[in-house]
Short mmCIF file of C-alpha atoms in Angstrom, two decimals:
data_model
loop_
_atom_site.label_atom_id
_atom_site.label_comp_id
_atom_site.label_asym_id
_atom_site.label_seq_id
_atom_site.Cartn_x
_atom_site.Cartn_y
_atom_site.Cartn_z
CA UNK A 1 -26.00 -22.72 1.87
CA UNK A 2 -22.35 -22.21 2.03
CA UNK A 3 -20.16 -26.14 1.84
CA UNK A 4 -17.33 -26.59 3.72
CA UNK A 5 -14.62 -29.00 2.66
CA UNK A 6 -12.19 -30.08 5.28
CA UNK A 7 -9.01 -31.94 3.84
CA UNK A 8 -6.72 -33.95 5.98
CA UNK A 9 -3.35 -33.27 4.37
CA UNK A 10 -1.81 -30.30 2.66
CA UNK A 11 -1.75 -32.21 -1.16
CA UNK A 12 -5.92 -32.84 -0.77
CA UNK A 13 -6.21 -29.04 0.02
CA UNK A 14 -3.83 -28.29 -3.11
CA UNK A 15 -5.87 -30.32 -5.31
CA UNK A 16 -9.09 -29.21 -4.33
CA UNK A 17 -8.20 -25.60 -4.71
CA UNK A 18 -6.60 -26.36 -8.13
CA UNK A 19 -10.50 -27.58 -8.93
CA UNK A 20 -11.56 -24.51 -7.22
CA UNK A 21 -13.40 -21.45 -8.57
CA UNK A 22 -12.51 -17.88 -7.48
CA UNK A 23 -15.27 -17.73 -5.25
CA UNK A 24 -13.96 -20.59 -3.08
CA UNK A 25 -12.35 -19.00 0.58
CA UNK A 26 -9.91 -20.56 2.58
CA UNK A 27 -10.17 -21.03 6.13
CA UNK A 28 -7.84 -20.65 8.31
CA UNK A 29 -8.75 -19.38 11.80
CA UNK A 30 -11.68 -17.52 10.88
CA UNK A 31 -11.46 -14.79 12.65
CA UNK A 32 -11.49 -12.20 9.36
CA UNK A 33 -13.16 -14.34 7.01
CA UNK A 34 -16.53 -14.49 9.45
CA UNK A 35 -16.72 -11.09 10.30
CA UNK A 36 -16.67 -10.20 6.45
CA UNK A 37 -19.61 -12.98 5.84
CA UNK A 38 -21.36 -11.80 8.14
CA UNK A 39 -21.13 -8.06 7.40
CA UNK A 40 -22.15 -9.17 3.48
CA UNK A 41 -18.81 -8.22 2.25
CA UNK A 42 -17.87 -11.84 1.13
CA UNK A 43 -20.75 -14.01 0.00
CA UNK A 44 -18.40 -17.11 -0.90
CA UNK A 45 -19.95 -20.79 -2.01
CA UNK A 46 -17.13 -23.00 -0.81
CA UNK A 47 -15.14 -22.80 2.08
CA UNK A 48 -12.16 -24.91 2.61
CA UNK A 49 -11.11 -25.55 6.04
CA UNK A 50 -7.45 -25.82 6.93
CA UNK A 51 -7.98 -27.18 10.59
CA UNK A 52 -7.54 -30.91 10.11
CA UNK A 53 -4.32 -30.43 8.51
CA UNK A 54 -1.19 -31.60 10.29
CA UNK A 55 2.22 -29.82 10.20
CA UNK A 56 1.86 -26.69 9.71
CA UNK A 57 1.65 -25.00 12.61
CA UNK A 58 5.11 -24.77 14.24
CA UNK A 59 8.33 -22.44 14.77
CA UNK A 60 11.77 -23.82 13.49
CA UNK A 61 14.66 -21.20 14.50
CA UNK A 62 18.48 -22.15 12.79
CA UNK A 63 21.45 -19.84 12.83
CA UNK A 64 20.40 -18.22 9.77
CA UNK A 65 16.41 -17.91 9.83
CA UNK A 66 13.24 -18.49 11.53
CA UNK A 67 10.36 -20.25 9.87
CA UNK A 68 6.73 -19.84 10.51
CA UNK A 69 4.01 -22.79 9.56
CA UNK A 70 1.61 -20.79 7.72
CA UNK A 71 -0.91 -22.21 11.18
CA UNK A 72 1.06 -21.05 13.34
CA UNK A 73 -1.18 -19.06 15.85
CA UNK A 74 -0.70 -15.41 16.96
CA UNK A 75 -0.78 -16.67 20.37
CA UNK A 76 1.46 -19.80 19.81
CA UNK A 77 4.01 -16.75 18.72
CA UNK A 78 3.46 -14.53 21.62
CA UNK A 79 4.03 -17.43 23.71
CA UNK A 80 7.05 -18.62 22.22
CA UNK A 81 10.34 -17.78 24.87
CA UNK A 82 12.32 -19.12 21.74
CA UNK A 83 11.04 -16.98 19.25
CA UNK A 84 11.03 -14.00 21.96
CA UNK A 85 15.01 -14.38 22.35
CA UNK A 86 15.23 -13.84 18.43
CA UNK A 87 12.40 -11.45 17.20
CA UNK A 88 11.65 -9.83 20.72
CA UNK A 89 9.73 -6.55 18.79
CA UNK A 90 7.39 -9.32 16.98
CA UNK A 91 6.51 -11.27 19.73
CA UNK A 92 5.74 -8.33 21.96
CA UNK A 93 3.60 -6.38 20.10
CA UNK A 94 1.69 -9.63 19.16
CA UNK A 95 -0.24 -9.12 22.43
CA UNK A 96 -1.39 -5.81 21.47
CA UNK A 97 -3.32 -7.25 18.45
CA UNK A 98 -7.24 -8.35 19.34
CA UNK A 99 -7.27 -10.14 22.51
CA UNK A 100 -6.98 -13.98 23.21
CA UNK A 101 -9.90 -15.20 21.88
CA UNK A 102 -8.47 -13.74 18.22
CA UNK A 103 -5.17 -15.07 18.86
CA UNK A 104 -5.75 -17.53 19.66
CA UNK A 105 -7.52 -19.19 16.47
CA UNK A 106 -5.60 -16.31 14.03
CA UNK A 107 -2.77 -17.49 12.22
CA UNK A 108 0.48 -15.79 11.09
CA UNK A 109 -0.64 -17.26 7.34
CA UNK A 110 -3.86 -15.82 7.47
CA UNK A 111 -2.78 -12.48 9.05
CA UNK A 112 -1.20 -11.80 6.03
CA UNK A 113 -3.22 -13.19 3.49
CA UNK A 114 -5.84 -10.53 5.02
CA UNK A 115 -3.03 -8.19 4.13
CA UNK A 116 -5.58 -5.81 6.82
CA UNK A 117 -4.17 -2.37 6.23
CA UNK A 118 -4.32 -1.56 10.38
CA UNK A 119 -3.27 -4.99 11.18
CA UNK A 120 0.04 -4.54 13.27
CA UNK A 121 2.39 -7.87 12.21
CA UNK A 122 2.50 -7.29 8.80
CA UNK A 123 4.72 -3.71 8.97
CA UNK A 124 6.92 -5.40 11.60
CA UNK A 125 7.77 -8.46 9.29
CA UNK A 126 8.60 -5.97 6.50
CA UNK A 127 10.81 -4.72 8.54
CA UNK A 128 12.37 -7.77 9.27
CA UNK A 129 12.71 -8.78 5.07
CA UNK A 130 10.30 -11.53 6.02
CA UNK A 131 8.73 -13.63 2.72
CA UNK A 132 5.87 -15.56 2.18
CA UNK A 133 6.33 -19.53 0.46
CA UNK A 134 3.17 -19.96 -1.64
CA UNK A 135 2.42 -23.39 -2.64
CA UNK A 136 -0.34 -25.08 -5.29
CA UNK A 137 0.12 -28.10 -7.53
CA UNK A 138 2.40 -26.37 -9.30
CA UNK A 139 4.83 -25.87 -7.16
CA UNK A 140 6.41 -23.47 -4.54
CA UNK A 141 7.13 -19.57 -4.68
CA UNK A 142 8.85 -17.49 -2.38
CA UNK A 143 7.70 -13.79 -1.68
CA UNK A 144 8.78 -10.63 -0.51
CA UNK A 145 6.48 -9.06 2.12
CA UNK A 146 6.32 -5.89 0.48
CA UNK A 147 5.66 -7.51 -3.21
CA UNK A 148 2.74 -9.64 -1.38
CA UNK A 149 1.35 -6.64 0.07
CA UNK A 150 -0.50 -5.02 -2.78
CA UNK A 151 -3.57 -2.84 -1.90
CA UNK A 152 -6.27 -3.05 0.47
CA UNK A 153 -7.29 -6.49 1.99
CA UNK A 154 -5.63 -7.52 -1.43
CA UNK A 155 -2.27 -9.64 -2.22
CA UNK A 156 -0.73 -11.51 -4.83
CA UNK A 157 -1.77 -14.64 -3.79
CA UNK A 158 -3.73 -16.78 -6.57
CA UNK A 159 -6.60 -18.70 -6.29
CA UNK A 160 -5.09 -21.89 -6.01
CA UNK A 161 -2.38 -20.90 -3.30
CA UNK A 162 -1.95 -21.48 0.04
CA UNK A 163 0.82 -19.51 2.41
CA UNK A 164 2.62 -22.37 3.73
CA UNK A 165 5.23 -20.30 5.10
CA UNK A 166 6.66 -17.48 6.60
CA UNK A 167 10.54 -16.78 6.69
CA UNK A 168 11.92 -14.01 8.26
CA UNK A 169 16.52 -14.02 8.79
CA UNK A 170 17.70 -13.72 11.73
CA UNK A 171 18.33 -10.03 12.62
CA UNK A 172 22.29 -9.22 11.57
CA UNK A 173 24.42 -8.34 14.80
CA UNK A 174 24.09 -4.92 16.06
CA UNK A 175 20.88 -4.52 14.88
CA UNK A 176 17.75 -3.32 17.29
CA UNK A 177 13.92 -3.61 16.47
CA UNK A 178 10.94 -1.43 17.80
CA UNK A 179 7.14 -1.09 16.78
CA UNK A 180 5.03 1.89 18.44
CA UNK A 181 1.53 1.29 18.17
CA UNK A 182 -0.85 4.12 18.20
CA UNK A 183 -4.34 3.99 19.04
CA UNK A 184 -6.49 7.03 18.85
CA UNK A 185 -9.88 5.27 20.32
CA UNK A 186 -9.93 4.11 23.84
CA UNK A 187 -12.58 1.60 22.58
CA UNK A 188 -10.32 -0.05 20.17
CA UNK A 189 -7.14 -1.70 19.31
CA UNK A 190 -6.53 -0.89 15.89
CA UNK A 191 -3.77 1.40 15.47
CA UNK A 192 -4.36 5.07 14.41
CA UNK A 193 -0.63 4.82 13.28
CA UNK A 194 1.70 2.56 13.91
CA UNK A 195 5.83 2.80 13.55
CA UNK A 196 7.69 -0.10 13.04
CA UNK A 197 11.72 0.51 12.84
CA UNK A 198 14.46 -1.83 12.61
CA UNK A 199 18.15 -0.08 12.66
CA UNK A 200 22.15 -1.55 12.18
CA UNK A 201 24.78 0.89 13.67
CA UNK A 202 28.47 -0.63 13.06
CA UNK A 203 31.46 1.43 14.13
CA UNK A 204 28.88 4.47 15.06
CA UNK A 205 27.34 4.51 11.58
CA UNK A 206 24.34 3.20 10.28
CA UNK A 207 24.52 0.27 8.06
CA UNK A 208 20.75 -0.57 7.51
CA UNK A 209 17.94 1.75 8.38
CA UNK A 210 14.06 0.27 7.66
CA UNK A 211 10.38 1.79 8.57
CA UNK A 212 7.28 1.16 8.10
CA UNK A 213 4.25 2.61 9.06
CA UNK A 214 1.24 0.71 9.57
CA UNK A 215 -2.70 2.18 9.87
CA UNK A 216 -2.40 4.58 7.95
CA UNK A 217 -2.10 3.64 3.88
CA UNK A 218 -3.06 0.66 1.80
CA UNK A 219 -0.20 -1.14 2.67
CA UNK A 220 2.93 -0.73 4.96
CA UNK A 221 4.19 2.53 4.07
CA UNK A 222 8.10 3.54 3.60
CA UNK A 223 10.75 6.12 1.89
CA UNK A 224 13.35 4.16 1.00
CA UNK A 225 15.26 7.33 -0.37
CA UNK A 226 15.11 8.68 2.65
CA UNK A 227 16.59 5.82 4.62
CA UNK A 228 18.99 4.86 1.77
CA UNK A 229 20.38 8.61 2.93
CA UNK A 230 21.04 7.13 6.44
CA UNK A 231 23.58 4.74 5.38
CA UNK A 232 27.28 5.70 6.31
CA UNK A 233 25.82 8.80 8.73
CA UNK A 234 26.32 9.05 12.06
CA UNK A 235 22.03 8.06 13.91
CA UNK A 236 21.81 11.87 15.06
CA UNK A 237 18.78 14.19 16.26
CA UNK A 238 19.05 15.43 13.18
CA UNK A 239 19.07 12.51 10.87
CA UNK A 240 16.45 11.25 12.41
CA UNK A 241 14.50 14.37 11.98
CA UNK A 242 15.52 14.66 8.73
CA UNK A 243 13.72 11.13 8.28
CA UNK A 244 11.31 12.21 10.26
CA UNK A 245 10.21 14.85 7.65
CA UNK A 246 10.36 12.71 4.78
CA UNK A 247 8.24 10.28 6.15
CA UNK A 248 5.41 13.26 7.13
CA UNK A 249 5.54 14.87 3.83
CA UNK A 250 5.07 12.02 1.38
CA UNK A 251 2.82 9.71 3.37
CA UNK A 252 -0.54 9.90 1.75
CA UNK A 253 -2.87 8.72 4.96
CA UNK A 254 -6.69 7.47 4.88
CA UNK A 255 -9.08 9.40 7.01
CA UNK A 256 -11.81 7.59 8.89
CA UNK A 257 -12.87 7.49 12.72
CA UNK A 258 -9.51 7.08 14.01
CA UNK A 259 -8.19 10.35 12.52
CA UNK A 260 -8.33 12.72 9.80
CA UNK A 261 -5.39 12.29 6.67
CA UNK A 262 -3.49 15.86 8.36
CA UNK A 263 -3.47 14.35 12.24
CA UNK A 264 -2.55 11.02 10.46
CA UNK A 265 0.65 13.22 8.64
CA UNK A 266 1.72 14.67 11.70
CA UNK A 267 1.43 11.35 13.96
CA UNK A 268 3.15 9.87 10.92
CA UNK A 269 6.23 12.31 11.75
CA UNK A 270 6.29 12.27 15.04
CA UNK A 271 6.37 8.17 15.87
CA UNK A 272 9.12 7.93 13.00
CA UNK A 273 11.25 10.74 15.14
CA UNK A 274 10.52 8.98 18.68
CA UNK A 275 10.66 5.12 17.68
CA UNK A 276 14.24 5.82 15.43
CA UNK A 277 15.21 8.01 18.44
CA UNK A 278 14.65 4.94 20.99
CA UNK A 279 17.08 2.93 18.78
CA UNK A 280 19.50 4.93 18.84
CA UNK A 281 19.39 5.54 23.00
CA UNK A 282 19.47 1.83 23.04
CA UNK A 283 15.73 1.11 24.68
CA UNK A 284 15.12 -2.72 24.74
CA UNK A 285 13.78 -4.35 21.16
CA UNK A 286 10.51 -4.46 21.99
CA UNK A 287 6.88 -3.24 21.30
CA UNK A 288 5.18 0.44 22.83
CA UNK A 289 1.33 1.39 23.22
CA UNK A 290 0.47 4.68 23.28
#
């Protein structure tokens, strides 16, 4: 028989998971946690529910950055016309993750703290130098995305944790957002591949390039030599095929149902030539399905 503790404020939930052993699981929505008890992959003797705590689900937007409670819902985010007018690429490709049932109990905390390899947020919000505020009894810790990220359903979130928060800057001026999602089986929306892209062009010349690609390795996946090479050029055809390349002959895909590691590669190439492309041609911020 699995017990479920349900604290009332965010300090009880610290302290109990500071008593905790490492088989103690947090809930927040649910929606990963019981599909993986009930597959057998997690046989956990505690849970701790985060539903009767207050304040944290909401969206605070200043000039300089938008924060996240860490129960803040998918769909609360999809939803959001404020949050749409600063991080339209986020909030639009939030629909294209589960349906409304999920979203509607998932939260952005949780989303990552699956770190889910095909989940489609996380490689957006790398994109967008989002971190992660951990908090325990000891005290707070801010997070890079990419240094939370670590492996597989894995991240570097202890025990004791919870994700709090999610903080993501406001996007610098000039600078245009786009995710292309994928999806190889009719039957599913989990991405075969997805391309998330966030570019800066000042005076004709790229400033700040970032990709990711999601679905397809452990973790979002990225070249950073390769877009370091961007900076001060002109966002050509040929730059972007030149990225393009890089991307398609480093990335390392899975294989499984939704493709095989070479389609993966060549996807891979492709979506980083087409999303980049889009930037540049100035196609709304926004989210594509293919």
């Amino acid at each position: 028989m699995v017990r479920v503790l349900r604290p009332t404020t965010l300090d009880e939930a610290l302290a109990v998971l500071r008593d905790a052993d490492e088989d103690t699981k947090v809930v927040a929505g649910g929606t990963a946690l019981m599909l993986m008890m009930r597959a057998g992959l997690l046989f956990p003797d505690t849970l701790v529910s985060l539903e009767d705590i207050p304040g944290l689900d909401y969206i605070t937007i200043d000039e300089h950055r938008v924060r996240l409670g860490g129960l803040t819902t998918l769909r609360t985010m999809e939803r959001s016309r404020e949050l749409a007018a600063v991080l339209p690429t986020l909030t639009q490709a939030l629909p294209l993750v589960a349906n409304h049932r999920v979203r509607n109990r998932a939260t952005i905390g949780g989303n990552l703290c699956e770190a889910d390899y095909a989940s489609d947020p996380p490689s957006i919000l790398v994109t967008l130098d989002c971190q992660v505020r951990l908090r325990s009894t000891r005290g707070d810790r801010l997070v890079p995305l990419p240094d939370f990220l670590v492996d597989y359903y894995e991240t570097t979130i202890e025990h004791d944790e919870l994700a709090v928060e999610v903080i993501i800057p406001r996007p610098a001026a000039g600078t245009r957002t786009h995710y292309v999602k994928y999806v190889s089986r009719t039957s599913e929306d989990r991405p075969c591949v997805g391309v998330a892209a966030s570019l800066q062009v000042v005076d004709g010349t790229c400033r700040a390039v970032n990709v990711q690609v999601a679905g397809a390795t452990s973790t979002p996946f990225s070249v950073p030599q390769a877009l370091a090479d961007c900076v001060g050029q002109a966002p050509t055809d040929d730059l972007w095929a030149h990225v393009a390349h890089a991307f398609e002959t480093e990335i390392d895909p899975i294989e499984d149902v939704r493709g095989s590691s070479a389609y993966r590669r060549q996807v891979t190439g492709r979506l980083v030539k087409r999303t980049l492309r889009g930037l540049t041609q100035n196609h709304p911020n926004g989210a594509t399905r293919l």
